[in-house]
């Protein structure tokens, strides 16, 4: 191809040249001047005109009107927004579960040191407080010879007790000591026993315990020394409130109410009615205690006749206790369904021989029960509706029970349990309830799988099953 040379008339202003490689080269002269916009002097001259002055004022007024409008809108939103209810006063024993280790030696071969070694495990279970002991020497109805301020050498030493208290407090676990004498059988000379209890309370509280627990409270409370026992707790110098707790076995609901009103204890443990009784009756008991007393003083524990029996699955009653208004109290082993041979709990993580199918199945079941317990404990500790929310009875029948827990604008929870041998259909009705709710925990993985949406208006629950549902604040 023949090269073609492009030239301008004025060689000094040549813009384009053809190179030998057939490319076109464009040259922009350095002295080319391009003018954009207005100069500084022109801008100053225009800015002073009446039109621009009016425009600036208009924009300024619009800006401030918009700002004031947004401020007014924010104020209206704040004023019209629903007020949050103040959180009720709660003590440490109201913020999670209490774990009762009555027989320290059965819990661990190493006594008090063994309890300290299991503090990490208890933290994983979200335990807020231990109810420990008694740890004194037990003698059958001999109050004159009992020393409630000494430690049984089979349990441990004073140094081991001090170490347990220190390490537990570092992990946020409080410890309550059971100082009830003759806890294996009723004692006779109540006044003599009560005097020794008063001395023991004063002694152990100075050692760093976070509270004292008394069994057979109904008898002790009648003694002349009861007011002086109460004074011991009112005079403590601890910044953290120490608790006076007690229990009573198989009382009527009227006896519980009377004891709560008369004794002034911080927490009273009561057993749920036997599952052989009607769910309607249980609903009445719960409602009466809830409506007549602060839920911060109500403690619930599993009935010894109920736990682990074939008629009542453990997870069903775990669901019930963790969601009732008050403090759930479990004995060591309840989290895996054990009442005897507690130390077998520590073997659950050890693999079982593949050839022993029965042992493997049992281990898997106990681990599943423990995981269920842990999940409930976690919910209890962080959900306001379960911690201190209102209790609303929704349904009760001969073998089943359902209720609602709700607090202000927090997530709501519905508990439904059926300990009968037949399925039930619960027709739940309340102005706060939605048409459907989400399964949070369930003992029926097939029909009530976790995260599934189920009907609340017509809740189907199989025999010996329990479910915990939740739904958001309806607004």
CSV table of C-alpha atoms in Angstrom, one decimal:
chain,number,residue,atom,x,y,z
A,1,UNK,CA,0.0,0.0,0.0
A,2,UNK,CA,1.3,3.4,-1.0
A,3,UNK,CA,2.0,5.8,1.8
A,4,UNK,CA,-0.1,9.0,1.7
A,5,UNK,CA,1.1,12.2,3.4
A,6,UNK,CA,-1.5,14.5,4.9
A,7,UNK,CA,-0.4,18.1,5.2
A,8,UNK,CA,-2.0,21.3,6.3
A,9,UNK,CA,-1.5,24.6,4.6
A,10,UNK,CA,0.4,25.9,7.6
A,11,UNK,CA,3.2,23.4,8.5
A,12,UNK,CA,3.5,24.9,12.0
A,13,UNK,CA,-0.1,23.7,12.8
A,14,UNK,CA,0.2,20.2,11.3
A,15,UNK,CA,-2.4,18.1,13.2
A,16,UNK,CA,-2.1,14.7,11.6
A,17,UNK,CA,0.9,12.8,10.1
A,18,UNK,CA,1.0,9.3,8.7
A,19,UNK,CA,3.9,7.3,10.1
A,20,UNK,CA,5.8,4.7,8.2
A,21,UNK,CA,3.8,2.0,10.1
A,22,UNK,CA,0.5,3.2,8.5
A,23,UNK,CA,-0.8,4.7,11.9
A,24,UNK,CA,-2.3,8.1,12.2
A,25,UNK,CA,-0.8,10.4,14.8
A,26,UNK,CA,-2.9,13.2,16.2
A,27,UNK,CA,-1.1,16.2,17.7
A,28,UNK,CA,-2.8,18.8,20.0
A,29,UNK,CA,-1.0,22.1,20.0
A,30,UNK,CA,0.2,23.2,23.5
A,31,UNK,CA,-1.1,26.7,23.1
A,32,UNK,CA,-4.7,25.5,22.5
A,33,UNK,CA,-6.9,27.4,25.1
A,34,UNK,CA,-10.3,26.0,26.1
A,35,UNK,CA,-12.7,28.1,28.3
A,36,UNK,CA,-15.1,26.4,30.7
A,37,UNK,CA,-17.7,28.1,32.9
A,38,UNK,CA,-17.4,31.6,34.4
A,39,UNK,CA,-14.4,33.3,35.7
A,40,UNK,CA,-14.0,34.3,39.3
A,41,UNK,CA,-14.8,38.0,38.6
A,42,UNK,CA,-17.9,37.0,36.6
A,43,UNK,CA,-19.1,34.8,39.5
A,44,UNK,CA,-18.7,37.5,42.0
A,45,UNK,CA,-20.5,39.9,39.8
A,46,UNK,CA,-23.5,37.5,39.3
A,47,UNK,CA,-23.6,36.5,43.0
A,48,UNK,CA,-24.6,40.0,44.0
A,49,UNK,CA,-27.6,40.2,41.8
A,50,UNK,CA,-31.1,40.2,43.3
A,51,UNK,CA,-32.1,36.9,41.7
A,52,UNK,CA,-29.3,35.0,43.2
A,53,UNK,CA,-29.8,36.5,46.6
A,54,UNK,CA,-33.5,35.5,46.6
A,55,UNK,CA,-32.5,32.0,45.5
A,56,UNK,CA,-30.0,31.5,48.3
A,57,UNK,CA,-32.5,32.7,50.9
A,58,UNK,CA,-35.1,30.3,49.5
A,59,UNK,CA,-32.7,27.3,49.7
A,60,UNK,CA,-31.7,28.3,53.3
A,61,UNK,CA,-35.4,28.5,54.4
A,62,UNK,CA,-36.1,25.1,52.8
A,63,UNK,CA,-33.2,23.5,54.5
A,64,UNK,CA,-34.2,24.7,58.0
A,65,UNK,CA,-37.9,23.8,57.4
A,66,UNK,CA,-36.8,20.3,56.4
A,67,UNK,CA,-34.5,20.0,59.5
A,68,UNK,CA,-37.3,21.2,61.8
A,69,UNK,CA,-39.8,18.8,60.1
A,70,UNK,CA,-37.5,15.8,60.6
A,71,UNK,CA,-36.9,16.8,64.3
A,72,UNK,CA,-40.7,17.1,64.9
A,73,UNK,CA,-41.3,13.8,63.2
A,74,UNK,CA,-38.7,12.1,65.4
A,75,UNK,CA,-40.3,13.6,68.5
A,76,UNK,CA,-43.8,12.4,67.4
A,77,UNK,CA,-42.4,8.9,66.8
A,78,UNK,CA,-40.8,8.8,70.3
A,79,UNK,CA,-43.9,10.1,72.0
A,80,UNK,CA,-46.3,7.7,70.2
A,81,UNK,CA,-44.0,4.7,70.5
A,82,UNK,CA,-45.2,2.1,73.2
A,83,UNK,CA,-43.4,2.4,76.5
A,84,UNK,CA,-41.2,-0.5,77.6
A,85,UNK,CA,-42.2,-1.9,80.9
A,86,UNK,CA,-39.5,-1.6,83.6
A,87,UNK,CA,-37.7,-4.8,84.3
A,88,UNK,CA,-38.8,-6.1,87.7
A,89,UNK,CA,-36.2,-6.5,90.5
A,90,UNK,CA,-34.6,-9.9,90.3
A,91,UNK,CA,-32.0,-11.6,92.5
A,92,UNK,CA,-29.4,-14.1,91.3
A,93,UNK,CA,-31.6,-17.1,92.1
A,94,UNK,CA,-34.3,-15.8,89.8
A,95,UNK,CA,-32.0,-15.7,86.7
A,96,UNK,CA,-31.6,-19.4,85.9
A,97,UNK,CA,-31.7,-22.8,87.4
A,98,UNK,CA,-30.6,-24.1,90.8
A,99,UNK,CA,-28.8,-27.4,91.0
A,100,UNK,CA,-29.2,-29.5,94.1
A,101,UNK,CA,-26.3,-31.8,95.2
A,102,UNK,CA,-27.7,-33.4,98.3
A,103,UNK,CA,-25.2,-36.3,98.5
A,104,UNK,CA,-21.8,-34.9,97.6
A,105,UNK,CA,-20.1,-38.3,97.8
A,106,UNK,CA,-22.6,-39.8,95.3
A,107,UNK,CA,-22.0,-36.9,92.9
A,108,UNK,CA,-18.3,-37.4,92.9
A,109,UNK,CA,-15.7,-39.8,94.5
A,110,UNK,CA,-13.6,-36.7,95.4
A,111,UNK,CA,-16.2,-35.0,97.6
A,112,UNK,CA,-16.0,-31.2,97.6
A,113,UNK,CA,-13.0,-31.3,95.4
A,114,UNK,CA,-14.9,-33.3,92.9
A,115,UNK,CA,-17.7,-30.7,92.9
A,116,UNK,CA,-15.1,-28.1,92.1
A,117,UNK,CA,-13.8,-30.2,89.3
A,118,UNK,CA,-17.3,-30.3,87.8
A,119,UNK,CA,-17.8,-26.5,87.8
A,120,UNK,CA,-17.1,-26.2,84.1
A,121,UNK,CA,-19.8,-28.8,83.4
A,122,UNK,CA,-22.3,-26.9,85.6
A,123,UNK,CA,-21.4,-23.7,83.8
A,124,UNK,CA,-22.2,-25.4,80.5
A,125,UNK,CA,-25.6,-26.4,81.9
A,126,UNK,CA,-26.2,-22.6,82.7
A,127,UNK,CA,-26.5,-23.3,86.5
A,128,UNK,CA,-26.9,-20.1,88.5
A,129,UNK,CA,-26.6,-21.6,91.9
A,130,UNK,CA,-25.8,-24.8,93.8
A,131,UNK,CA,-27.7,-26.1,96.7
A,132,UNK,CA,-25.1,-28.1,98.5
A,133,UNK,CA,-25.3,-30.7,101.2
A,134,UNK,CA,-25.9,-31.1,104.1
A,135,UNK,CA,-22.1,-31.6,104.6
A,136,UNK,CA,-22.2,-32.0,108.4
A,137,UNK,CA,-22.3,-35.4,110.1
A,138,UNK,CA,-25.8,-36.8,110.2
A,139,UNK,CA,-27.1,-38.2,113.4
A,140,UNK,CA,-30.5,-39.6,114.0
A,141,UNK,CA,-32.5,-37.1,116.2
A,142,UNK,CA,-29.6,-36.1,118.4
A,143,UNK,CA,-29.6,-32.3,118.3
A,144,UNK,CA,-27.4,-32.0,121.4
A,145,UNK,CA,-24.5,-33.8,119.8
A,146,UNK,CA,-24.7,-32.4,116.2
A,147,UNK,CA,-22.3,-29.8,115.1
A,148,UNK,CA,-23.8,-28.0,112.1
A,149,UNK,CA,-20.7,-25.8,111.7
A,150,UNK,CA,-18.3,-28.7,111.1
A,151,UNK,CA,-17.6,-30.5,107.8
A,152,UNK,CA,-17.9,-34.3,107.6
A,153,UNK,CA,-14.4,-35.6,106.9
A,154,UNK,CA,-15.8,-38.0,104.3
A,155,UNK,CA,-17.0,-35.0,102.3
A,156,UNK,CA,-13.9,-32.9,102.4
A,157,UNK,CA,-11.9,-30.3,104.3
A,158,UNK,CA,-12.4,-26.7,105.1
A,159,UNK,CA,-9.7,-25.7,102.6
A,160,UNK,CA,-11.5,-27.6,99.9
A,161,UNK,CA,-14.7,-25.9,100.8
A,162,UNK,CA,-13.0,-22.5,100.6
A,163,UNK,CA,-11.5,-23.4,97.2
A,164,UNK,CA,-14.9,-24.5,95.9
A,165,UNK,CA,-16.5,-21.3,96.9
A,166,UNK,CA,-13.8,-19.2,95.4
A,167,UNK,CA,-13.8,-21.0,92.0
A,168,UNK,CA,-17.6,-21.1,91.8
A,169,UNK,CA,-17.9,-17.4,92.4
A,170,UNK,CA,-15.3,-16.8,89.6
A,171,UNK,CA,-17.6,-18.7,87.3
A,172,UNK,CA,-20.7,-16.8,88.4
A,173,UNK,CA,-22.2,-19.7,90.3
A,174,UNK,CA,-23.6,-19.0,93.8
A,175,UNK,CA,-23.6,-21.7,96.5
A,176,UNK,CA,-26.3,-22.2,99.1
A,177,UNK,CA,-25.7,-24.6,102.0
A,178,UNK,CA,-28.3,-27.0,103.3
A,179,UNK,CA,-27.8,-26.9,107.1
A,180,UNK,CA,-31.0,-28.9,108.0
A,181,UNK,CA,-30.1,-31.5,110.7
A,182,UNK,CA,-31.6,-35.0,110.6
A,183,UNK,CA,-32.7,-34.5,107.0
A,184,UNK,CA,-33.3,-38.3,106.7
A,185,UNK,CA,-36.2,-38.2,109.2
A,186,UNK,CA,-38.2,-35.6,111.0
A,187,UNK,CA,-36.6,-34.1,114.2
A,188,UNK,CA,-38.5,-33.8,117.5
A,189,UNK,CA,-37.1,-31.0,119.6
A,190,UNK,CA,-37.8,-28.1,117.1
A,191,UNK,CA,-36.7,-25.2,119.3
A,192,UNK,CA,-33.3,-26.9,120.2
A,193,UNK,CA,-32.7,-27.6,116.5
A,194,UNK,CA,-33.8,-24.1,115.4
A,195,UNK,CA,-31.3,-22.5,117.9
A,196,UNK,CA,-28.5,-24.5,116.3
A,197,UNK,CA,-29.6,-23.6,112.9
A,198,UNK,CA,-29.4,-19.9,113.8
A,199,UNK,CA,-25.9,-20.3,114.9
A,200,UNK,CA,-25.0,-22.3,111.8
A,201,UNK,CA,-26.5,-19.7,109.5
A,202,UNK,CA,-24.5,-16.9,111.1
A,203,UNK,CA,-21.3,-19.0,110.9
A,204,UNK,CA,-21.6,-20.2,107.3
A,205,UNK,CA,-22.6,-16.9,105.8
A,206,UNK,CA,-19.3,-15.4,107.1
A,207,UNK,CA,-17.5,-18.1,105.2
A,208,UNK,CA,-18.8,-16.8,101.9
A,209,UNK,CA,-21.9,-18.8,101.2
A,210,UNK,CA,-24.6,-17.0,99.2
A,211,UNK,CA,-27.5,-18.5,101.1
A,212,UNK,CA,-28.9,-21.1,103.4
A,213,UNK,CA,-31.4,-23.9,102.6
A,214,UNK,CA,-33.7,-25.5,105.1
A,215,UNK,CA,-35.7,-28.7,104.5
A,216,UNK,CA,-38.8,-29.3,106.6
A,217,UNK,CA,-39.4,-25.6,106.7
A,218,UNK,CA,-42.9,-26.1,108.0
A,219,UNK,CA,-41.6,-27.4,111.3
A,220,UNK,CA,-38.7,-25.0,111.7
A,221,UNK,CA,-40.8,-21.9,111.0
A,222,UNK,CA,-43.0,-22.7,114.0
A,223,UNK,CA,-40.2,-22.4,116.5
A,224,UNK,CA,-39.5,-19.5,118.8
A,225,UNK,CA,-36.2,-19.0,117.1
A,226,UNK,CA,-37.5,-18.3,113.6
A,227,UNK,CA,-37.5,-14.5,113.9
A,228,UNK,CA,-33.9,-14.6,115.1
A,229,UNK,CA,-32.9,-16.7,112.1
A,230,UNK,CA,-34.4,-14.2,109.8
A,231,UNK,CA,-32.5,-11.4,111.5
A,232,UNK,CA,-29.2,-13.2,110.6
A,233,UNK,CA,-30.0,-12.6,106.9
A,234,UNK,CA,-31.0,-9.0,107.4
A,235,UNK,CA,-27.8,-8.1,109.1
A,236,UNK,CA,-25.3,-9.5,106.5
A,237,UNK,CA,-22.9,-7.0,105.1
A,238,UNK,CA,-22.6,-8.6,101.7
A,239,UNK,CA,-23.3,-6.4,98.7
A,240,UNK,CA,-24.7,-9.5,97.0
A,241,UNK,CA,-28.0,-10.5,98.6
A,242,UNK,CA,-27.9,-13.8,100.5
A,243,UNK,CA,-30.9,-16.0,100.3
A,244,UNK,CA,-33.0,-17.9,102.9
A,245,UNK,CA,-34.5,-20.8,101.1
A,246,UNK,CA,-36.6,-23.7,102.2
A,247,UNK,CA,-38.7,-26.6,101.0
A,248,UNK,CA,-41.8,-28.6,102.1
A,249,UNK,CA,-42.7,-32.0,101.0
A,250,UNK,CA,-46.1,-32.8,99.4
A,251,UNK,CA,-48.0,-29.8,100.8
A,252,UNK,CA,-51.4,-28.6,99.7
A,253,UNK,CA,-51.6,-25.3,97.8
A,254,UNK,CA,-53.1,-23.6,100.8
A,255,UNK,CA,-50.2,-24.8,103.0
A,256,UNK,CA,-47.7,-23.4,100.5
A,257,UNK,CA,-49.4,-20.0,100.4
A,258,UNK,CA,-49.6,-19.8,104.2
A,259,UNK,CA,-45.9,-20.7,104.5
A,260,UNK,CA,-44.9,-18.2,101.9
A,261,UNK,CA,-46.8,-15.4,103.7
A,262,UNK,CA,-45.8,-16.3,107.2
A,263,UNK,CA,-42.2,-17.4,106.8
A,264,UNK,CA,-40.8,-14.6,104.6
A,265,UNK,CA,-38.3,-16.9,102.9
A,266,UNK,CA,-36.8,-15.7,99.6
A,267,UNK,CA,-37.5,-18.9,97.8
A,268,UNK,CA,-39.8,-21.9,98.7
A,269,UNK,CA,-39.4,-25.1,96.8
A,270,UNK,CA,-42.6,-27.1,96.1
A,271,UNK,CA,-43.1,-30.3,94.2
A,272,UNK,CA,-45.5,-30.4,91.3
A,273,UNK,CA,-48.6,-32.4,91.7
A,274,UNK,CA,-48.3,-36.1,90.9
A,275,UNK,CA,-49.0,-36.7,87.2
A,276,UNK,CA,-51.7,-39.1,88.2
A,277,UNK,CA,-53.7,-36.1,89.2
A,278,UNK,CA,-55.7,-34.1,86.7
A,279,UNK,CA,-54.1,-31.4,84.6
A,280,UNK,CA,-57.0,-29.2,85.5
A,281,UNK,CA,-56.0,-29.5,89.2
A,282,UNK,CA,-52.3,-28.7,88.3
A,283,UNK,CA,-53.4,-25.6,86.4
A,284,UNK,CA,-55.4,-24.4,89.4
A,285,UNK,CA,-52.4,-24.9,91.7
A,286,UNK,CA,-50.1,-23.0,89.4
A,287,UNK,CA,-52.5,-20.2,88.9
A,288,UNK,CA,-53.2,-19.8,92.6
A,289,UNK,CA,-49.5,-19.7,93.6
A,290,UNK,CA,-48.7,-17.3,90.7
A,291,UNK,CA,-51.6,-14.9,91.4
A,292,UNK,CA,-51.1,-14.9,95.1
A,293,UNK,CA,-47.3,-14.5,95.4
A,294,UNK,CA,-44.3,-13.0,93.6
A,295,UNK,CA,-42.9,-15.5,91.1
A,296,UNK,CA,-39.5,-14.6,92.4
A,297,UNK,CA,-40.3,-16.6,95.6
A,298,UNK,CA,-41.7,-19.7,93.8
A,299,UNK,CA,-39.3,-22.6,93.3
A,300,UNK,CA,-40.4,-25.7,91.3
A,301,UNK,CA,-38.8,-29.1,91.4
A,302,UNK,CA,-39.6,-32.5,90.0
A,303,UNK,CA,-41.5,-35.0,92.1
A,304,UNK,CA,-39.4,-38.0,93.1
A,305,UNK,CA,-42.3,-40.2,92.2
A,306,UNK,CA,-42.4,-38.7,88.7
A,307,UNK,CA,-38.9,-38.4,87.5
A,308,UNK,CA,-37.7,-41.2,85.3
A,309,UNK,CA,-40.9,-43.3,85.7
A,310,UNK,CA,-42.1,-44.9,82.4
A,311,UNK,CA,-45.3,-42.9,82.7
A,312,UNK,CA,-43.6,-39.5,82.7
A,313,UNK,CA,-40.8,-38.8,80.3
A,314,UNK,CA,-38.1,-36.7,81.8
A,315,UNK,CA,-38.0,-34.1,79.0
A,316,UNK,CA,-41.7,-33.5,79.4
A,317,UNK,CA,-41.2,-32.3,83.0
A,318,UNK,CA,-38.0,-30.5,82.1
A,319,UNK,CA,-40.0,-28.4,79.7
A,320,UNK,CA,-42.6,-27.7,82.3
A,321,UNK,CA,-40.3,-26.7,85.1
A,322,UNK,CA,-38.1,-24.4,82.9
A,323,UNK,CA,-41.1,-22.5,81.6
A,324,UNK,CA,-43.2,-22.1,84.7
A,325,UNK,CA,-43.2,-18.7,86.5
A,326,UNK,CA,-40.5,-19.0,89.1
A,327,UNK,CA,-37.1,-20.8,89.6
A,328,UNK,CA,-36.6,-24.3,88.3
A,329,UNK,CA,-34.7,-26.5,90.8
A,330,UNK,CA,-33.2,-29.8,89.7
A,331,UNK,CA,-31.4,-32.5,91.7
A,332,UNK,CA,-28.1,-33.8,90.4
A,333,UNK,CA,-28.9,-36.4,87.6
A,334,UNK,CA,-32.2,-34.8,86.6
A,335,UNK,CA,-30.5,-33.4,83.5
A,336,UNK,CA,-29.9,-37.0,82.1
A,337,UNK,CA,-32.8,-38.8,83.9
A,338,UNK,CA,-30.8,-40.4,86.6
A,339,UNK,CA,-31.8,-40.8,90.3
A,340,UNK,CA,-29.2,-43.4,91.3
A,341,UNK,CA,-25.5,-44.0,90.4
A,342,UNK,CA,-25.0,-40.4,89.6
A,343,UNK,CA,-21.3,-40.9,88.8
A,344,UNK,CA,-22.3,-42.7,85.6
A,345,UNK,CA,-23.1,-39.2,84.2
A,346,UNK,CA,-19.4,-38.7,83.8
A,347,UNK,CA,-19.1,-41.8,81.5
A,348,UNK,CA,-21.4,-40.4,78.9
A,349,UNK,CA,-18.6,-39.0,76.8
A,350,UNK,CA,-16.7,-42.3,76.8
A,351,UNK,CA,-17.5,-44.5,73.7
A,352,UNK,CA,-19.4,-47.7,74.2
A,353,UNK,CA,-18.4,-50.9,72.5
A,354,UNK,CA,-20.2,-51.2,69.2
A,355,UNK,CA,-21.3,-54.8,70.0
A,356,UNK,CA,-23.3,-53.5,73.1
A,357,UNK,CA,-26.3,-52.1,71.3
A,358,UNK,CA,-28.3,-51.7,74.4
A,359,UNK,CA,-25.7,-49.6,76.2
A,360,UNK,CA,-25.1,-47.5,73.1
A,361,UNK,CA,-28.8,-46.7,72.8
A,362,UNK,CA,-29.0,-45.8,76.4
A,363,UNK,CA,-26.0,-43.5,76.2
A,364,UNK,CA,-27.4,-41.8,73.1
A,365,UNK,CA,-30.7,-41.2,74.8
A,366,UNK,CA,-29.1,-39.7,78.0
A,367,UNK,CA,-27.0,-37.4,75.9
A,368,UNK,CA,-30.1,-36.3,74.0
A,369,UNK,CA,-31.9,-35.6,77.3
A,370,UNK,CA,-29.0,-33.6,78.6
A,371,UNK,CA,-28.8,-31.6,75.3
A,372,UNK,CA,-32.5,-30.9,75.6
A,373,UNK,CA,-32.0,-29.8,79.2
A,374,UNK,CA,-29.2,-27.5,78.2
A,375,UNK,CA,-31.2,-25.9,75.4
A,376,UNK,CA,-34.1,-25.1,77.9
A,377,UNK,CA,-31.7,-23.7,80.4
A,378,UNK,CA,-30.2,-21.4,77.8
A,379,UNK,CA,-33.6,-20.1,76.9
A,380,UNK,CA,-34.6,-19.6,80.5
A,381,UNK,CA,-31.6,-17.5,81.2
A,382,UNK,CA,-31.9,-15.1,78.2
A,383,UNK,CA,-35.6,-14.8,77.3
A,384,UNK,CA,-37.5,-12.2,79.3
A,385,UNK,CA,-40.9,-13.8,78.9
A,386,UNK,CA,-39.5,-17.0,80.5
A,387,UNK,CA,-37.5,-15.2,83.2
A,388,UNK,CA,-40.1,-12.9,84.6
A,389,UNK,CA,-43.0,-12.8,82.1
A,390,UNK,CA,-46.7,-13.0,82.8
A,391,UNK,CA,-48.3,-16.4,83.1
A,392,UNK,CA,-51.6,-17.1,81.2
A,393,UNK,CA,-53.4,-20.5,81.4
A,394,UNK,CA,-54.5,-21.6,78.0
A,395,UNK,CA,-55.7,-25.2,78.3
A,396,UNK,CA,-56.0,-28.0,80.8
A,397,UNK,CA,-57.5,-31.5,80.7
A,398,UNK,CA,-57.1,-34.7,82.7
A,399,UNK,CA,-53.7,-35.4,81.2
A,400,UNK,CA,-52.5,-32.2,79.6
A,401,UNK,CA,-51.7,-28.6,80.2
A,402,UNK,CA,-50.8,-25.5,78.1
A,403,UNK,CA,-49.9,-22.0,79.1
A,404,UNK,CA,-48.5,-18.7,77.7
A,405,UNK,CA,-45.6,-16.7,78.9
A,406,UNK,CA,-45.3,-13.1,77.7
A,407,UNK,CA,-43.5,-9.9,78.6
A,408,UNK,CA,-44.0,-6.5,77.1
A,409,UNK,CA,-42.6,-6.4,73.6
A,410,UNK,CA,-40.5,-9.5,74.0
A,411,UNK,CA,-40.9,-12.8,72.2
A,412,UNK,CA,-43.8,-14.9,73.5
A,413,UNK,CA,-43.6,-18.6,74.5
A,414,UNK,CA,-46.3,-21.3,74.6
A,415,UNK,CA,-45.7,-24.5,76.6
A,416,UNK,CA,-47.9,-27.6,75.9
A,417,UNK,CA,-47.4,-30.9,77.6
A,418,UNK,CA,-49.4,-34.2,77.4
A,419,UNK,CA,-48.4,-36.9,79.9
A,420,UNK,CA,-51.4,-39.1,78.9
A,421,UNK,CA,-51.4,-42.3,76.8
A,422,UNK,CA,-53.6,-40.8,74.1
A,423,UNK,CA,-53.1,-37.8,71.7
A,424,UNK,CA,-54.8,-34.6,72.5
A,425,UNK,CA,-56.0,-31.7,70.4
A,426,UNK,CA,-55.6,-28.4,72.2
A,427,UNK,CA,-57.8,-25.5,71.1
A,428,UNK,CA,-55.8,-22.6,72.4
A,429,UNK,CA,-57.4,-19.2,72.5
A,430,UNK,CA,-56.1,-15.8,73.6
A,431,UNK,CA,-56.1,-12.3,72.1
A,432,UNK,CA,-52.3,-12.3,72.0
A,433,UNK,CA,-52.0,-15.6,70.1
A,434,UNK,CA,-51.3,-15.7,66.3
A,435,UNK,CA,-52.7,-18.4,64.0
A,436,UNK,CA,-49.3,-20.1,63.9
A,437,UNK,CA,-46.2,-20.3,66.1
A,438,UNK,CA,-42.7,-21.7,65.6
A,439,UNK,CA,-41.5,-24.9,67.3
A,440,UNK,CA,-38.5,-24.0,69.5
A,441,UNK,CA,-38.1,-27.3,71.3
A,442,UNK,CA,-40.0,-30.5,71.1
A,443,UNK,CA,-40.0,-34.1,72.3
A,444,UNK,CA,-41.7,-35.2,69.0
A,445,UNK,CA,-39.1,-34.8,66.3
A,446,UNK,CA,-41.4,-36.2,63.6
A,447,UNK,CA,-44.6,-34.3,64.0
A,448,UNK,CA,-43.3,-31.2,65.8
A,449,UNK,CA,-39.8,-30.7,64.3
A,450,UNK,CA,-37.8,-27.7,65.5
A,451,UNK,CA,-38.4,-24.5,63.5
A,452,UNK,CA,-41.6,-25.8,61.9
A,453,UNK,CA,-44.7,-23.6,61.9
A,454,UNK,CA,-47.7,-25.2,63.6
A,455,UNK,CA,-51.3,-24.2,64.2
A,456,UNK,CA,-51.9,-22.7,67.6
A,457,UNK,CA,-55.7,-22.6,67.3
A,458,UNK,CA,-55.7,-26.4,66.9
A,459,UNK,CA,-52.5,-27.9,68.4
A,460,UNK,CA,-52.0,-31.6,68.0
A,461,UNK,CA,-49.9,-33.3,70.7
A,462,UNK,CA,-49.1,-37.0,70.9
A,463,UNK,CA,-49.0,-39.1,74.0
A,464,UNK,CA,-46.2,-38.3,76.5
A,465,UNK,CA,-45.0,-35.4,74.4
A,466,UNK,CA,-44.2,-31.8,75.1
A,467,UNK,CA,-43.5,-28.8,72.9
A,468,UNK,CA,-42.3,-25.2,73.4
A,469,UNK,CA,-43.5,-22.7,70.8
A,470,UNK,CA,-42.6,-19.1,70.2
A,471,UNK,CA,-43.9,-16.1,68.3
A,472,UNK,CA,-42.9,-12.5,68.0
A,473,UNK,CA,-44.5,-9.6,69.8
A,474,UNK,CA,-47.6,-8.9,67.7
A,475,UNK,CA,-47.3,-5.1,68.0
